[in-house]
Structure formats: C-alpha cells, structure tokens
Short mmCIF file of C-alpha atoms in Angstrom, two decimals:
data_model
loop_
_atom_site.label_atom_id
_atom_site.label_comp_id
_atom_site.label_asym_id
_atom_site.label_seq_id
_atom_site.Cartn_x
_atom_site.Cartn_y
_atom_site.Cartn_z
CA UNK A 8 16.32 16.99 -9.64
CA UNK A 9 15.43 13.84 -7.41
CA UNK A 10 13.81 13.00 -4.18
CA UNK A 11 16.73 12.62 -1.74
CA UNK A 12 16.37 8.97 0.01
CA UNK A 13 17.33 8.96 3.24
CA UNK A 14 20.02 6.22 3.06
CA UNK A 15 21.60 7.08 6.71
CA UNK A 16 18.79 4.41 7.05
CA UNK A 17 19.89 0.85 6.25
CA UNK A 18 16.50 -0.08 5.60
CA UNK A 19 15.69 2.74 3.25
CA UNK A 20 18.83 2.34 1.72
CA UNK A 21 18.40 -1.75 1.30
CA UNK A 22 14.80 -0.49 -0.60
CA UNK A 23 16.71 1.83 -3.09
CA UNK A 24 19.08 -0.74 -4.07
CA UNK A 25 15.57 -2.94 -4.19
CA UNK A 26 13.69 -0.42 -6.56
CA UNK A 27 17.28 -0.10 -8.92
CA UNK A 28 16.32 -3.76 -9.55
CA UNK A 29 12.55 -3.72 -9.68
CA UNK A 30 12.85 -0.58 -12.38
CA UNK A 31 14.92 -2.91 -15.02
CA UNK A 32 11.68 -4.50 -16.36
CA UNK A 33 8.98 -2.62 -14.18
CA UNK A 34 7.32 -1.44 -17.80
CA UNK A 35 7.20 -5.22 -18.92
CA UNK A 36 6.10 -6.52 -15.62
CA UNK A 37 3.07 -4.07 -15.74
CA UNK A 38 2.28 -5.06 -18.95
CA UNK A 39 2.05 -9.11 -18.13
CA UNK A 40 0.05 -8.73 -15.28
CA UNK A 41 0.52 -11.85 -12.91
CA UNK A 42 2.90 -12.48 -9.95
CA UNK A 43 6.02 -10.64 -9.25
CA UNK A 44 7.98 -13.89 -8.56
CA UNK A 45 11.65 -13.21 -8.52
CA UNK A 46 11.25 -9.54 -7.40
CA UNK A 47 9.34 -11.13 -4.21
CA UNK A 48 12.20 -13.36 -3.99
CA UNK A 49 14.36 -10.75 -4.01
CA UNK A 50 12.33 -8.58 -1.31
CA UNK A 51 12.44 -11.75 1.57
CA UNK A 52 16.06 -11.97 1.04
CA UNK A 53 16.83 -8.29 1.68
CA UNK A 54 14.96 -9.45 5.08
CA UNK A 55 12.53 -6.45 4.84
CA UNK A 56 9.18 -8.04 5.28
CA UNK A 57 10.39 -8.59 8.55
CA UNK A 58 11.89 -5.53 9.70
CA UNK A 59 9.01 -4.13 11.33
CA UNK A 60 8.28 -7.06 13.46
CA UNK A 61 8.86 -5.75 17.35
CA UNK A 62 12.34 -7.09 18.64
CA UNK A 63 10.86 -9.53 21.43
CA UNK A 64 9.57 -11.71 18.42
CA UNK A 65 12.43 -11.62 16.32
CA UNK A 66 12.06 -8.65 14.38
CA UNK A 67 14.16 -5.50 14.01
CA UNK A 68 11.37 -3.16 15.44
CA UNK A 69 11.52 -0.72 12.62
CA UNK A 70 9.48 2.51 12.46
CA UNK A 71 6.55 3.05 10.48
CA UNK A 72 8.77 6.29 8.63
CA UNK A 73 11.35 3.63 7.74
CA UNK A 74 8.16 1.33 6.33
CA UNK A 75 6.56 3.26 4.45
CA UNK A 76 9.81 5.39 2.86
CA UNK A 77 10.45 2.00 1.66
CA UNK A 78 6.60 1.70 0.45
CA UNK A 79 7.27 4.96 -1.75
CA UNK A 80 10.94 4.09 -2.71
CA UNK A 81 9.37 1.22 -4.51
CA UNK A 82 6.23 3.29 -5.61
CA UNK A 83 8.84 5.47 -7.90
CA UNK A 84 8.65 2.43 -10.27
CA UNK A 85 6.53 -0.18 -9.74
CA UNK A 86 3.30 0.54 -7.63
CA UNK A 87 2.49 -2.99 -7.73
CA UNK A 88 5.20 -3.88 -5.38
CA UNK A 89 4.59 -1.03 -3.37
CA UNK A 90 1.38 -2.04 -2.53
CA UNK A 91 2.29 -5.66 -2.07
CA UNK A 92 4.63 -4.93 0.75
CA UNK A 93 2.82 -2.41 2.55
CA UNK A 94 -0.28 -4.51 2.40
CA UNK A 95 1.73 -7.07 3.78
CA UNK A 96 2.00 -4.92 7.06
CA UNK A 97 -2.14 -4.97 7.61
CA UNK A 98 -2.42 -8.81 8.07
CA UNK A 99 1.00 -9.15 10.29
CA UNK A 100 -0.17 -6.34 12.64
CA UNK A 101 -3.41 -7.84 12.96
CA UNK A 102 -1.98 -10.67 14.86
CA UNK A 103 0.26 -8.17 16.43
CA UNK A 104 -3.30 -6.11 17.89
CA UNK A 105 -5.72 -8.19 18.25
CA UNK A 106 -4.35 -11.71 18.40
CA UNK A 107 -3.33 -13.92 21.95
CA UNK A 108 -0.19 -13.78 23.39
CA UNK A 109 0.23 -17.95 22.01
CA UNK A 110 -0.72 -16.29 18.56
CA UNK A 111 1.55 -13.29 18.56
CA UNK A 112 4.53 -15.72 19.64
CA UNK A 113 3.50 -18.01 17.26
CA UNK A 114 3.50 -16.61 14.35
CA UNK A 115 5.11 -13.51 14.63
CA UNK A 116 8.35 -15.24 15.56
CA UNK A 117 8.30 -17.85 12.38
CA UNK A 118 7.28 -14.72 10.31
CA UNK A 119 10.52 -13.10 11.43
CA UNK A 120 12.44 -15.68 11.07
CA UNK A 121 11.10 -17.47 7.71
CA UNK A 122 10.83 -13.46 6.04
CA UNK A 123 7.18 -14.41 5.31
CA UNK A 124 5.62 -12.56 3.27
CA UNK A 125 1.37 -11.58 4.33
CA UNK A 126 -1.25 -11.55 1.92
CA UNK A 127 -4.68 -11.02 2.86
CA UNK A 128 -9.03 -12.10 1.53
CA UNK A 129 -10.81 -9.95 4.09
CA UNK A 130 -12.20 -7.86 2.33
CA UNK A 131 -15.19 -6.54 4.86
CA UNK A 132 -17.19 -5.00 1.79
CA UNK A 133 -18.20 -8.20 0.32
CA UNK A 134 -19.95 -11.18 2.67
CA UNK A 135 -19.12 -13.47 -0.08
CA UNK A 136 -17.83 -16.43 2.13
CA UNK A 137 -19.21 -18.52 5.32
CA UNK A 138 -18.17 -20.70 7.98
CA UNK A 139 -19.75 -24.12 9.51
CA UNK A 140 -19.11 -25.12 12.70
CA UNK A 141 -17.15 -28.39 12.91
CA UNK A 142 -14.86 -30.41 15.92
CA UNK A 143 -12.47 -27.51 17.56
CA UNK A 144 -13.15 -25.35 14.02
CA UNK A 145 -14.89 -24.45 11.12
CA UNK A 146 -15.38 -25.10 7.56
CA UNK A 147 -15.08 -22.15 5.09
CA UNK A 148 -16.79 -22.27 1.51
CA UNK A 149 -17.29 -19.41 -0.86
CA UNK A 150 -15.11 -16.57 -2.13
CA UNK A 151 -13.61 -13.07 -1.37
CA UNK A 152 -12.39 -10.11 -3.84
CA UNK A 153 -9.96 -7.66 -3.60
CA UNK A 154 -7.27 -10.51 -1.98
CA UNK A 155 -3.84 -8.21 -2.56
CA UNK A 156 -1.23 -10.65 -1.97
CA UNK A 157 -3.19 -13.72 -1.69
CA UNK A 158 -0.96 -14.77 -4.94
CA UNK A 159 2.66 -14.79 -3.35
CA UNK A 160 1.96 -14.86 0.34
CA UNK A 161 3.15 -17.46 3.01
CA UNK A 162 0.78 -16.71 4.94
CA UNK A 163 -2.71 -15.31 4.58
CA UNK A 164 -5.90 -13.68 6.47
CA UNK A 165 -9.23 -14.65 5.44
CA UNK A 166 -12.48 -13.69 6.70
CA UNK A 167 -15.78 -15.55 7.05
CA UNK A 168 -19.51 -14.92 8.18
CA UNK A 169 -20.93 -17.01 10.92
CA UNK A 170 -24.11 -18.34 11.23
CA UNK A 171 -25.06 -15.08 12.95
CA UNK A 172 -23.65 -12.92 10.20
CA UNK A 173 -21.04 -11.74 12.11
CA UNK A 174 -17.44 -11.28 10.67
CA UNK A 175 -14.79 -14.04 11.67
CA UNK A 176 -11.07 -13.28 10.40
CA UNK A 177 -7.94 -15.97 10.71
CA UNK A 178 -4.40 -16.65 9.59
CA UNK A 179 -3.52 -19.80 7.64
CA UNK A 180 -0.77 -21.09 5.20
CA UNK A 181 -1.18 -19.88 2.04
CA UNK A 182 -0.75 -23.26 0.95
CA UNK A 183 -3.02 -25.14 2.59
CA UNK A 184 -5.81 -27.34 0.80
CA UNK A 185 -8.85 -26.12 0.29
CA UNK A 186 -7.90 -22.28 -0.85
CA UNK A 187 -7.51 -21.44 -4.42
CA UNK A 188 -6.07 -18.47 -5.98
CA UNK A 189 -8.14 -17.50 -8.63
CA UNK A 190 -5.67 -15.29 -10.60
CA UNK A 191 -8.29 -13.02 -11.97
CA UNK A 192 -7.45 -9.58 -11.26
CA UNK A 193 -7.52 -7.55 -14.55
CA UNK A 194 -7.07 -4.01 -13.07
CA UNK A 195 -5.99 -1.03 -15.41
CA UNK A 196 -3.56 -0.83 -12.90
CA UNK A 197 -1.50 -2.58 -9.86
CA UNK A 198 -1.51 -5.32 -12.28
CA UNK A 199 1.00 -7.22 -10.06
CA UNK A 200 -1.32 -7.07 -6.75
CA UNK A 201 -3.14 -10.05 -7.65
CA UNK A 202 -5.96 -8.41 -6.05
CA UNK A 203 -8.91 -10.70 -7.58
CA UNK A 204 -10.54 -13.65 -6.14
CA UNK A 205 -9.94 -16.42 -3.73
CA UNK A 206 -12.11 -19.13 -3.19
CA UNK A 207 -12.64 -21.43 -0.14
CA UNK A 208 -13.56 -25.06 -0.66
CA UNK A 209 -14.11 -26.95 2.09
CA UNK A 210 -11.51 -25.03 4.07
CA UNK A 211 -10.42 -26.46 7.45
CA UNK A 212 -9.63 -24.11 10.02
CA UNK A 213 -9.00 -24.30 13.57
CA UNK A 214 -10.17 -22.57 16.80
CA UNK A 215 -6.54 -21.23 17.68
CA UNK A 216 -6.70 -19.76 14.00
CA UNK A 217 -9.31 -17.38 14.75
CA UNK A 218 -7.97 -13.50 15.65
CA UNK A 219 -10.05 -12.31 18.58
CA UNK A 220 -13.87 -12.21 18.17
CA UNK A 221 -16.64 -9.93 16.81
CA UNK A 222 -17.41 -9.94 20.63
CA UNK A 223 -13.89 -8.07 21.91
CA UNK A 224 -14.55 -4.26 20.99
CA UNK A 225 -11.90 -2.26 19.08
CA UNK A 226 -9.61 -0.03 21.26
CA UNK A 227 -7.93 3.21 19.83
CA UNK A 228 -4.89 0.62 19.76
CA UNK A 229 -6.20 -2.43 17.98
CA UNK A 230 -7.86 0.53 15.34
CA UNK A 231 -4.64 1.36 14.50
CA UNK A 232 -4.80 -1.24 11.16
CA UNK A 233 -6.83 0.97 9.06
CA UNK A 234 -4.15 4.09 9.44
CA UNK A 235 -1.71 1.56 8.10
CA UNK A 236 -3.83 1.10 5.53
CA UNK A 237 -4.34 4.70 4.63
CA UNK A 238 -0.56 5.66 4.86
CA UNK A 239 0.50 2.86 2.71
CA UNK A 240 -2.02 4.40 -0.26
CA UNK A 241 -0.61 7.45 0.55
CA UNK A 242 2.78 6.93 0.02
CA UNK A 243 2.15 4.59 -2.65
CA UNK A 244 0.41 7.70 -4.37
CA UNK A 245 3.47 10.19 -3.18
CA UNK A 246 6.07 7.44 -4.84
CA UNK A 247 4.41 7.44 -7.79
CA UNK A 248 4.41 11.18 -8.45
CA UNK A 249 8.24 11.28 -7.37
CA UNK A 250 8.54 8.26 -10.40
CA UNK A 251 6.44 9.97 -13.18
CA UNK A 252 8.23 13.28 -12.47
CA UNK A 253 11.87 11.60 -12.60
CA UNK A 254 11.41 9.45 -15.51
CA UNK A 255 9.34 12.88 -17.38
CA UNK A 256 12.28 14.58 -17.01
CA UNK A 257 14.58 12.60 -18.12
CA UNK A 258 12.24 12.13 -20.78
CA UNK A 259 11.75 16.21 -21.47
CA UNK A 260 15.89 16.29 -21.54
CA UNK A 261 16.89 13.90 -23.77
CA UNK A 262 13.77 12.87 -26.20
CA UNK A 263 10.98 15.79 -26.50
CA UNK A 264 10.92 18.61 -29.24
CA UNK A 265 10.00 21.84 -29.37
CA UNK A 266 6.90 23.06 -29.81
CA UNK A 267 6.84 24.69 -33.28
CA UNK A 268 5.62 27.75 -32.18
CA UNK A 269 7.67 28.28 -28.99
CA UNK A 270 10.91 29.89 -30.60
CA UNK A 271 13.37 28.07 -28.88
CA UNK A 272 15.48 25.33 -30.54
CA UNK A 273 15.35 23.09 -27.02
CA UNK A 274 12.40 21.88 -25.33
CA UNK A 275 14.10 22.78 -22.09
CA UNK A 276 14.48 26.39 -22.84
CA UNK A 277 10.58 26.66 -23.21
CA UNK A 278 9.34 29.12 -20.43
CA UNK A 279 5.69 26.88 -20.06
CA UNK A 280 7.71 23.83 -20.15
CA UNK A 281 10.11 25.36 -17.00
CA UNK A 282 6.97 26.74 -15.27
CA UNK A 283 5.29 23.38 -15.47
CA UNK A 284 8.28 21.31 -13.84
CA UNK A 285 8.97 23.84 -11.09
CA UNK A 286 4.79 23.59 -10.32
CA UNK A 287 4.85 19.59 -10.28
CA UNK A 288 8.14 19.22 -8.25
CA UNK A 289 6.82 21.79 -5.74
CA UNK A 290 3.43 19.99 -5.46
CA UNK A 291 5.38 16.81 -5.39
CA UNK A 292 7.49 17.99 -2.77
CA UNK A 293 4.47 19.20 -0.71
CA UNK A 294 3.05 15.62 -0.63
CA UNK A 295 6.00 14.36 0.62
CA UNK A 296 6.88 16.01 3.58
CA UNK A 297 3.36 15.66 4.76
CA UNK A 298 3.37 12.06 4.02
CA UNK A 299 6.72 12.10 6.02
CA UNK A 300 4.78 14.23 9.19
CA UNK A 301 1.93 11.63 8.61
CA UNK A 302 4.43 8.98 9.22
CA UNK A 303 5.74 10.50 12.00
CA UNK A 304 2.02 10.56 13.85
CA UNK A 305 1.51 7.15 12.98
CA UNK A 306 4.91 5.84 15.00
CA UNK A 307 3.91 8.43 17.47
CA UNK A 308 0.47 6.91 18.13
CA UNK A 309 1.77 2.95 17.55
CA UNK A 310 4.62 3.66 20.18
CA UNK A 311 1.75 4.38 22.81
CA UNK A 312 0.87 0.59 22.45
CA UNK A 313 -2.38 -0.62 23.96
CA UNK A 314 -2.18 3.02 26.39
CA UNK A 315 -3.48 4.76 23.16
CA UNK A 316 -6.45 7.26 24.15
CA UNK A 317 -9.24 8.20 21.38
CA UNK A 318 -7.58 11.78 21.16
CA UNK A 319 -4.00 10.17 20.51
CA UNK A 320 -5.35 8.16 17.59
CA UNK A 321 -7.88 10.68 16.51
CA UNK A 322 -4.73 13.53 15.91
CA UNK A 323 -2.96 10.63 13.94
CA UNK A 324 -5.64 9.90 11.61
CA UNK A 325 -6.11 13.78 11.03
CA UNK A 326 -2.31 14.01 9.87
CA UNK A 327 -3.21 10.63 7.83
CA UNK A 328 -6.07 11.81 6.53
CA UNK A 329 -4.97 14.91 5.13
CA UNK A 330 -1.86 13.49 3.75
CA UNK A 331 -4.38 11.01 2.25
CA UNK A 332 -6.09 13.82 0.09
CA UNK A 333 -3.50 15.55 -0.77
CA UNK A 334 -1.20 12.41 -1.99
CA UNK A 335 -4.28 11.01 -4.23
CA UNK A 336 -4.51 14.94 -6.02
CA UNK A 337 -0.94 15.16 -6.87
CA UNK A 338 0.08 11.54 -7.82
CA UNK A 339 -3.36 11.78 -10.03
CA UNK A 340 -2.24 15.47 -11.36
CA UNK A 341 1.55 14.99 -11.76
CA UNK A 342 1.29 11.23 -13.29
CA UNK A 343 -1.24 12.37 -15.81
CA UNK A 344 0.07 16.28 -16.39
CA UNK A 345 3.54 14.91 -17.03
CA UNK A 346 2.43 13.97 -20.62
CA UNK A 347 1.36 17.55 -21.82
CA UNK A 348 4.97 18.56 -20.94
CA UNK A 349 6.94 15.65 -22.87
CA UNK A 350 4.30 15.49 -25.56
CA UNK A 351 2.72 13.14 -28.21
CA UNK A 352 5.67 10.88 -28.79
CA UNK A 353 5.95 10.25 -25.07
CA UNK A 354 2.10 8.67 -25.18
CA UNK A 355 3.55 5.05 -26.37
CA UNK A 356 3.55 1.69 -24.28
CA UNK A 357 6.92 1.17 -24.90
CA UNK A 358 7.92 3.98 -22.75
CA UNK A 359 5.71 2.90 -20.37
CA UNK A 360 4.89 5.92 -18.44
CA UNK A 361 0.89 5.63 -18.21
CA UNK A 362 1.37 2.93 -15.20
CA UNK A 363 2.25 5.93 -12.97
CA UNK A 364 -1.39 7.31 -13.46
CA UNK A 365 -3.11 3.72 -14.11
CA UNK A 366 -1.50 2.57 -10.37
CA UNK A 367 -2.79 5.72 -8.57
CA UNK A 368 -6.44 5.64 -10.41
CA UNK A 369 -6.61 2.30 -9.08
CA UNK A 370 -5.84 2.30 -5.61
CA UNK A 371 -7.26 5.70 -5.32
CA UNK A 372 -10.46 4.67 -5.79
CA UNK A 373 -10.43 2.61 -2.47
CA UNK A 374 -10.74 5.55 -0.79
CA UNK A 375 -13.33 8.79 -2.21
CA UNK A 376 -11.49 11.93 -1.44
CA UNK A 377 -14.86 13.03 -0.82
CA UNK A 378 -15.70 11.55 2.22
CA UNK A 379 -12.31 12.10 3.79
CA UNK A 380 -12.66 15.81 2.90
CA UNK A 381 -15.60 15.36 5.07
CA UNK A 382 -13.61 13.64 7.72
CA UNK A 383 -11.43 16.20 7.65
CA UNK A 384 -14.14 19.30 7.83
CA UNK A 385 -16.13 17.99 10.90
CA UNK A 386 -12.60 17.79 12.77
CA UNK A 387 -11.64 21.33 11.69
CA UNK A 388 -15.14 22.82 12.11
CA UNK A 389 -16.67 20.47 15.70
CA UNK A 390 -13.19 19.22 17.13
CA UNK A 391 -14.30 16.01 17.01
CA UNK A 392 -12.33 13.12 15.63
CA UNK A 393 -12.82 10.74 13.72
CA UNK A 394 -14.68 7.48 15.30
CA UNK A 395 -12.47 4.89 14.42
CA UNK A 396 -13.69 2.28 11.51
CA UNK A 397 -12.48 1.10 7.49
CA UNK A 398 -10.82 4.02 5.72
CA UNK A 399 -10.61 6.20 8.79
#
C-alpha cells in the first residue's frame, strides 16, 4: 500500500524527494522543538516557495493542486513543515490581493527571485499590539501569538490596531530592528511552527508598508486568503493520515505480535487486524480525493482573478469546507486508531508515531468542526453561502 504521488508533476515530484529527506530525523526534530533550519534551507533551494508566484512577477504560476499536494507530501512525515510552507502562501498572496500594483511588483518579484520564505504575526484573534502615528509611518509596540513562521521567514506580516481600533496589516524584513522572536511556542504538536510570540519594540514602519486599508471592503477575490488557509489544514490533516497509516504498516509487518488469543502465528493473518487496515486506508483514501476536488475549486475560483462573483467563491468554500471536516475526522481517527492495531510496544517515543495525532490535534483546533458543520448545513438546507470572513 501507498498513496501514489503524482510525480508527472515536477513540483510534486521535487516535494517527494523533499519529504525522503525531511523523514531521516523527522521523529528527533519533533522532539527538539525549535526551528527547522537546514530542512528550510533545503526547501528555498528546491525553489518551491516560489513556485506559486504568477509568471509576470517571476514566479512559475503553479496551481493550488500542485501547492498543496506538496503541503500533504510533506504532511506524511513532518506536519511541522507542512504547515510552515503552506502558511507561507497566506502572507505572499496577501500582497498578491490586496496590495498596490508598486507593492505586488515589489515584493513579489524579489520573493521570486530571492526564494523567500513568508512568515506571518496577524493573528486577528488577539489585539495585542498598536501603532502610533509618526513622519510617513507608524510605530508598532506590543506583541502577537500564534506567529507560524515568524522564526525562519525573510519576510513577515504583522498586524497592528490604530488609534481607532481598527486592524492595520504590513510586510517587513524579518530582520529588521525592533521585532523579536520570542521562541516560545510549546505546542504538543507542530513543534517546528514556531507559532508563539513576537514582540514589537519600537517598530518603524512605513506608509508604502501598509496592505490596503480597513477602509477598502473585501471582494469575493481578495477573500480568497482564508480558503488557502483552510485547504492547507486540510491537507496537512489528509498527509498526516497517509504518514501514520504507511509507517503503521510497516510497523504491523515487520515488528507487532499476535494477539495471544487470535490463533494465528502472524499479526498479519489476524482477520480484525485486516479489517482495520482496509477501514483506515479506505477512509484515508476518501479524504484524499476530496481534498484533491477541494483543490481543484480553489484553482477554479483563484483563476477567475478579481472577476470572482459571491456564488463562484461561495461553491469553493463549500468543497473546502467539507473537505475541511472530513480531513480533521480521519487524520484524528487514523493517527490515533493506528496504535490499537500495532499494539503496546508501538506506544514508545522512540518510534515516534504519536506526532501524527499530536500535529493534527493541534492545528485542528484552529478550526471547531462544529461550526463548519454548521456552515455546511445552512448551505445544504437555505442555499445560501457562506459570507466570506476567518475560517470560512
């Protein structure tokens, strides 16, 4: 058994060879925590951070299925890394939606061309840092959580409240004085995200740093960031099944025992043991082709560019949505029912197989299957889509 990658695709292909890499020390990697240095090194030189850029700016103009194959490709090991290069997307399309034409030149032509790598300190949930008005710009104090990225990036968003209270976002250096990573994330899982803090200290930003205003409305077009966001947890949860399957298996066929009450002398020959497989993989398999027709909507919606009507979008984030629900379920079910069927000796760290189920816990819980059940129900029930905002 294994997921077939479609390697007719050189970028798809370029991320298997990537993940053969990332797998050699994925377990110990989880287990320090920190930043993913020389895999991230490894990732701008295989020129894939900039592969989705549009052509006119440099880039190679690849499709969101391409993207976020290669978001689950890496997924089937390390989750971490998964997440760090699909996040990567949000930030870079940002400027690509809602930023000026000087902007989008700007820096999506040195991000193609310097393989930058996008981290982000947005997060909207959390009005945790301001900005003062100074010559042509502003100076930013406080913090923000949740900063995936922030730790290895080139070049990173950041978001600020006004005097007013409303929302400012720019893109700066990663380097530039007055930002500090904190390097506190402690997760159970994604350990390598460095999702924690960022704080701003005196930060000096300018005007032409700002993307668009609170005062511009979204369009179904310039919406479009928080279906990338949803598709890239969804195939990081669909990658991580595929991974705790492949590595339980291999597991089941060369390490685990028979139960001593099964009357077999293999563990393979058990009949629970063969029903339970043949239930994950077909679960498994389920996820994946609707992440794959979720995919699919998503290029088919981006492709309409700033044409995109409300229904367009609003069939997208239907497909997104339900791939959404259904991805969280089975990476959640196969990464933690895996265990019962390679059994108690397979429950060690040194195997390493928990950080299937501690990566899809954690990112999971950015987004309560409850709510996009709910999503999901009005559509099904009214017709009505959903109005376009976080999460949705």
């Amino acid at each position: 058994m294994s997921f077939q990658s479609d390697t007719s695709d050189p970028l798809v292909a370029k991320a298997v060879e990537l993940r053969e890499a990332f797998d050699r020390d994925a377990v110990e990697r989880d287990k320090l925590g920190g930043r993913p240095t020389e895999q991230i090194r490894l990732l701008k030189e295989s020129g894939l951070p900039s592969a989705q850029i549009p052509t006119r700016y440099g880039g190679r103009g690849a499709s969101w299925l391409s993207i976020l194959r290669a978001v689950r490709e890496f997924a089937r090991t390390d989750g971490s890394l998964a997440h760090l290069f699909g996040y990567h997307h949000l930030p870079l399309n940002l400027v690509l939606f809602r930023g000026s034409d000087v902007q989008r030149e700007r820096l999506l032509r040195a991000s193609a061309a310097g393989n930058f790598v996008w981290g982000n300190s947005g997060n909207a949930m959390s009005k945790t840092s301001s900005g003062r008005r100074i010559d042509n710009g502003w100076l930013i104090n406080g913090k923000r959580p949740f900063s995936s990225g922030s730790h290895i990036a080139d070049y990173i968003q950041i978001s600020f409240e006004n005097a007013d209270g409303e929302r400012l976002t720019a893109a700066v250096p990663a380097d530039r004085q007055g930002i500090v990573i904190e390097d506190d994330w402690d997760g159970i899982g994604q350990r390598q995200t460095g999702s924690g803090t960022v704080s701003f200290h005196d930060l000096e930003i300018g005007d032409d740093e700002l993307i668009s205003s609170p005062a511009v409305p979204l369009t179904p077009y310039t919406s479009l960031t928080s279906l990338l966001q949803q598709s890239v947890l969804l195939n990081v949860f669909v990658g991580s099944a595929q991974g705790a399957l492949e590595e339980g298996r291999a597991y089941t066929r060369t390490s685990s025992r028979p139960w001593i009450y099964s009357g077999v002398d293999k563990h393979t020959d058990d009949p629970w043991i063969k029903r339970q497989y043949g239930d994950l993989y077909i679960r498994t398999l389920a996820a994946t082709e609707l992440a794959d027709k979720a995919a699919r909507s998503l290029d088919a919606a981006f492709n309409q560019g700033p044409g995109l009507t409300h229904e367009e979008r609003g069939a997208a984030a239907i497909d997104i949505a339900a791939a959404n629900l259904y991805a969280g379920e089975i990476g959640l079910a196969v990464s933690s029912e895996i265990f019962e069927v390679m059994g108690a000796r397979s429950a060690t760290t040194a195997n390493g197989f928990d950080r299937f189920w501690r990566n899809v816990r954690t990112h999971s819980l950015h987004n309560p299957a409850e709510y996009k059940k709910r999503t999901l129900g009005t559509w099904l029930l009214t017709g009505e889509f959903p109005v376009p905002a976080m999460y949705r």
